[in-house]
Amino acid sequence: MSVHAELQQTIDDMIDAERGILAADESTGTMTKRLKAIGVDSTEENRRWYRSMLLSTPDIGKYICGVIFYEETLSQQDNKGTPLPELAASQGIIPGIKVDKGKGPLPGAPGDMITYGLDGLGERLVRYRKQGARFAKWREVYPITPHNPTALGLTANAEMLARYAAVCQATGIVPIVEPEVLIDGDHSIARAAEVNEQVWHAVFHALHQHGVILEHMILKPSMVTPGKDAKKATPDEVAEMTLRILRRKVPAAIPSINFLSGGQTPEEATANLNALNQHGKKAPWHLSMSYGRALQEPAMKAWSGDVHNRDQAQQALLKRARLNSRARRGEYTADQE
Ligand code: 13P
């Protein structure tokens, strides 16, 4: 199969009107924080057990089309010895891999960040592909302050995303391009809209310059919301503002927009996705999710490190995945909780 045909096949296998992506790609540092919050030690065995439990949830493939792994998970196996990417594939879930190597300060742009990991990316992707990964994810992070993101922050981060995406596509891997505008702070929804507009403009400019094929990538943006220390916006306000800015800046050739949850509660993330689909019925893109915390939080709490809680944890994941699938059709209501 040609690289183009392969990319198209992955897009076709991943995108439909019902399902979304499970982001289970927490780095060991982040996973350690999440596990600590439920009183569980972050051992390799606990991480393996938890993630294989998620993926073996009966019927989860009805609502989840893809899973993003962290590098460690790609070579782990379930209790029966099945490699986790194979376990995902057996549920109809396409395995993917987070390939950035975390972030640090961007020199010359006080307050802005930049992500590492381009060196050797091509070789790593070849290896991940052999292990079953068909798509990848790379995240750039943009804090909002009165001075951030700076002009340099906008161009430097966009450049990283575009270079990463171009390397992925050359290797037959579909890139998820994730410019995450953080919700930290007390900024207004108007300020978040202004920043997201600048970010998406810079990202699509860079993607164009690097010849990235828009039909063969997925955008994973933040929703446009006020900062977490400001008064909350309603789902209708979030949907209207997010769609207004997306329509200005995101080409119709993008097949799917899979939002991150970024610190929203599971219920908020589902209600917002629902409103986006209600308001965006005529939008040119699929409007879906690629949630980490908003899908996993209830399952993680139900598990709490006790193997006897396996069924309850799987039911908690299945419930959130199902409600988000309803939200994809704009048919979610709070009484379904
Ligand atoms: P959250 O949905 O928890 O923000 O995680 C998504 C993700 O992949 C962040 O990089």
PDB file of N, CA and C and ligand atoms in Angstrom, residues 23-26 34 68 98 100 137-139 178 180 220 259-264 290-296, ligand 1:
ATOM      1  N   ALA A  23      -7.442   9.231  25.338  1.00  0.00           N
ATOM      2  CA  ALA A  23      -6.049   9.628  25.561  1.00  0.00           C
ATOM      3  C   ALA A  23      -5.570   8.952  26.853  1.00  0.00           C
ATOM      4  N   ALA A  24      -4.769   7.904  26.685  1.00  0.00           N
ATOM      5  CA  ALA A  24      -4.227   7.180  27.849  1.00  0.00           C
ATOM      6  C   ALA A  24      -2.705   7.253  27.785  1.00  0.00           C
ATOM      7  N   ASP A  25      -2.218   8.438  27.423  1.00  0.00           N
ATOM      8  CA  ASP A  25      -0.793   8.601  27.108  1.00  0.00           C
ATOM      9  C   ASP A  25      -0.070   9.440  28.154  1.00  0.00           C
ATOM     10  N   GLU A  26      -0.559   9.399  29.382  1.00  0.00           N
ATOM     11  CA  GLU A  26       0.102  10.171  30.435  1.00  0.00           C
ATOM     12  C   GLU A  26       1.547   9.696  30.554  1.00  0.00           C
ATOM     13  N   ARG A  34      -1.476  11.259  38.988  1.00  0.00           N
ATOM     14  CA  ARG A  34      -2.875  10.789  38.947  1.00  0.00           C
ATOM     15  C   ARG A  34      -3.073   9.611  39.910  1.00  0.00           C
ATOM     16  N   ILE A  68      -4.545   6.584  22.549  1.00  0.00           N
ATOM     17  CA  ILE A  68      -3.169   7.107  22.515  1.00  0.00           C
ATOM     18  C   ILE A  68      -2.414   6.476  23.681  1.00  0.00           C
ATOM     19  N   LYS A  98       1.907   8.786  21.793  1.00  0.00           N
ATOM     20  CA  LYS A  98       2.390  10.146  22.054  1.00  0.00           C
ATOM     21  C   LYS A  98       3.886  10.149  21.760  1.00  0.00           C
ATOM     22  N   ASP A 100       5.869  13.279  21.530  1.00  0.00           N
ATOM     23  CA  ASP A 100       6.680  14.388  22.047  1.00  0.00           C
ATOM     24  C   ASP A 100       7.305  13.975  23.367  1.00  0.00           C
ATOM     25  N   LYS A 137       0.646  11.467  18.403  1.00  0.00           N
ATOM     26  CA  LYS A 137       0.177  12.733  18.986  1.00  0.00           C
ATOM     27  C   LYS A 137       1.365  13.560  19.459  1.00  0.00           C
ATOM     28  N   TRP A 138       1.282  14.849  19.236  1.00  0.00           N
ATOM     29  CA  TRP A 138       2.308  15.790  19.715  1.00  0.00           C
ATOM     30  C   TRP A 138       1.572  17.003  20.276  1.00  0.00           C
ATOM     31  N   ARG A 139       1.977  17.415  21.488  1.00  0.00           N
ATOM     32  CA  ARG A 139       1.257  18.508  22.155  1.00  0.00           C
ATOM     33  C   ARG A 139       2.171  19.704  22.344  1.00  0.00           C
ATOM     34  N   GLU A 178      -1.811  18.784  18.319  1.00  0.00           N
ATOM     35  CA  GLU A 178      -2.475  19.266  19.547  1.00  0.00           C
ATOM     36  C   GLU A 178      -1.873  20.582  20.051  1.00  0.00           C
ATOM     37  N   GLU A 180      -2.459  22.954  22.711  1.00  0.00           N
ATOM     38  CA  GLU A 180      -3.307  23.111  23.911  1.00  0.00           C
ATOM     39  C   GLU A 180      -3.144  24.498  24.512  1.00  0.00           C
ATOM     40  N   LYS A 220      -6.403  18.423  17.405  1.00  0.00           N
ATOM     41  CA  LYS A 220      -6.849  18.231  18.805  1.00  0.00           C
ATOM     42  C   LYS A 220      -6.682  19.547  19.553  1.00  0.00           C
ATOM     43  N   PHE A 259     -11.469  17.312  20.470  1.00  0.00           N
ATOM     44  CA  PHE A 259     -11.082  18.221  21.550  1.00  0.00           C
ATOM     45  C   PHE A 259     -10.423  17.485  22.706  1.00  0.00           C
ATOM     46  N   LEU A 260      -9.510  18.185  23.391  1.00  0.00           N
ATOM     47  CA  LEU A 260      -8.968  17.689  24.658  1.00  0.00           C
ATOM     48  C   LEU A 260      -9.893  18.180  25.767  1.00  0.00           C
ATOM     49  N   SER A 261      -9.796  17.566  26.961  1.00  0.00           N
ATOM     50  CA  SER A 261     -10.677  18.035  28.046  1.00  0.00           C
ATOM     51  C   SER A 261      -9.981  19.072  28.923  1.00  0.00           C
ATOM     52  N   GLY A 262      -8.669  19.008  29.040  1.00  0.00           N
ATOM     53  CA  GLY A 262      -7.889  20.106  29.605  1.00  0.00           C
ATOM     54  C   GLY A 262      -8.233  20.559  31.016  1.00  0.00           C
ATOM     55  N   GLY A 263      -8.848  19.696  31.836  1.00  0.00           N
ATOM     56  CA  GLY A 263      -9.172  20.104  33.198  1.00  0.00           C
ATOM     57  C   GLY A 263     -10.659  20.348  33.407  1.00  0.00           C
ATOM     58  N   GLN A 264     -11.470  20.226  32.345  1.00  0.00           N
ATOM     59  CA  GLN A 264     -12.928  20.272  32.541  1.00  0.00           C
ATOM     60  C   GLN A 264     -13.343  19.001  33.293  1.00  0.00           C
ATOM     61  N   SER A 290     -10.938  13.687  22.293  1.00  0.00           N
ATOM     62  CA  SER A 290      -9.758  12.873  22.576  1.00  0.00           C
ATOM     63  C   SER A 290      -9.419  13.161  24.037  1.00  0.00           C
ATOM     64  N   TYR A 291     -10.327  12.679  24.917  1.00  0.00           N
ATOM     65  CA  TYR A 291     -10.215  13.046  26.327  1.00  0.00           C
ATOM     66  C   TYR A 291      -9.309  12.093  27.098  1.00  0.00           C
ATOM     67  N   GLY A 292      -8.554  12.681  28.022  1.00  0.00           N
ATOM     68  CA  GLY A 292      -7.789  11.900  28.983  1.00  0.00           C
ATOM     69  C   GLY A 292      -8.549  11.851  30.290  1.00  0.00           C
ATOM     70  N   ARG A 293      -8.396  12.920  31.082  1.00  0.00           N
ATOM     71  CA  ARG A 293      -9.028  12.955  32.400  1.00  0.00           C
ATOM     72  C   ARG A 293     -10.546  12.801  32.339  1.00  0.00           C
ATOM     73  N   ALA A 294     -11.196  13.483  31.386  1.00  0.00           N
ATOM     74  CA  ALA A 294     -12.666  13.471  31.371  1.00  0.00           C
ATOM     75  C   ALA A 294     -13.232  12.092  31.030  1.00  0.00           C
ATOM     76  N   LEU A 295     -12.426  11.210  30.453  1.00  0.00           N
ATOM     77  CA  LEU A 295     -12.895   9.830  30.237  1.00  0.00           C
ATOM     78  C   LEU A 295     -12.456   8.919  31.373  1.00  0.00           C
ATOM     79  N   GLN A 296     -11.250   9.187  31.906  1.00  0.00           N
ATOM     80  CA  GLN A 296     -10.671   8.215  32.833  1.00  0.00           C
ATOM     81  C   GLN A 296     -10.968   8.464  34.311  1.00  0.00           C
TER      82      GLN A 296
HETATM   83  P1  13P B   1      -7.003  15.786  28.881  1.00  0.00           P
HETATM   84  O1  13P B   1      -8.274  15.444  28.151  1.00  0.00           O
HETATM   85  O2  13P B   1      -6.951  15.241  30.278  1.00  0.00           O
HETATM   86  O3  13P B   1      -6.645  17.225  28.759  1.00  0.00           O
HETATM   87  O4  13P B   1      -5.857  14.972  28.147  1.00  0.00           O
HETATM   88  C1  13P B   1      -5.794  14.995  26.775  1.00  0.00           C
HETATM   89  C2  13P B   1      -4.392  14.984  26.334  1.00  0.00           C
HETATM   90  O5  13P B   1      -4.005  14.130  25.583  1.00  0.00           O
HETATM   91  C3  13P B   1      -3.495  16.053  26.795  1.00  0.00           C
HETATM   92  O6  13P B   1      -2.317  16.007  26.076  1.00  0.00           O
END
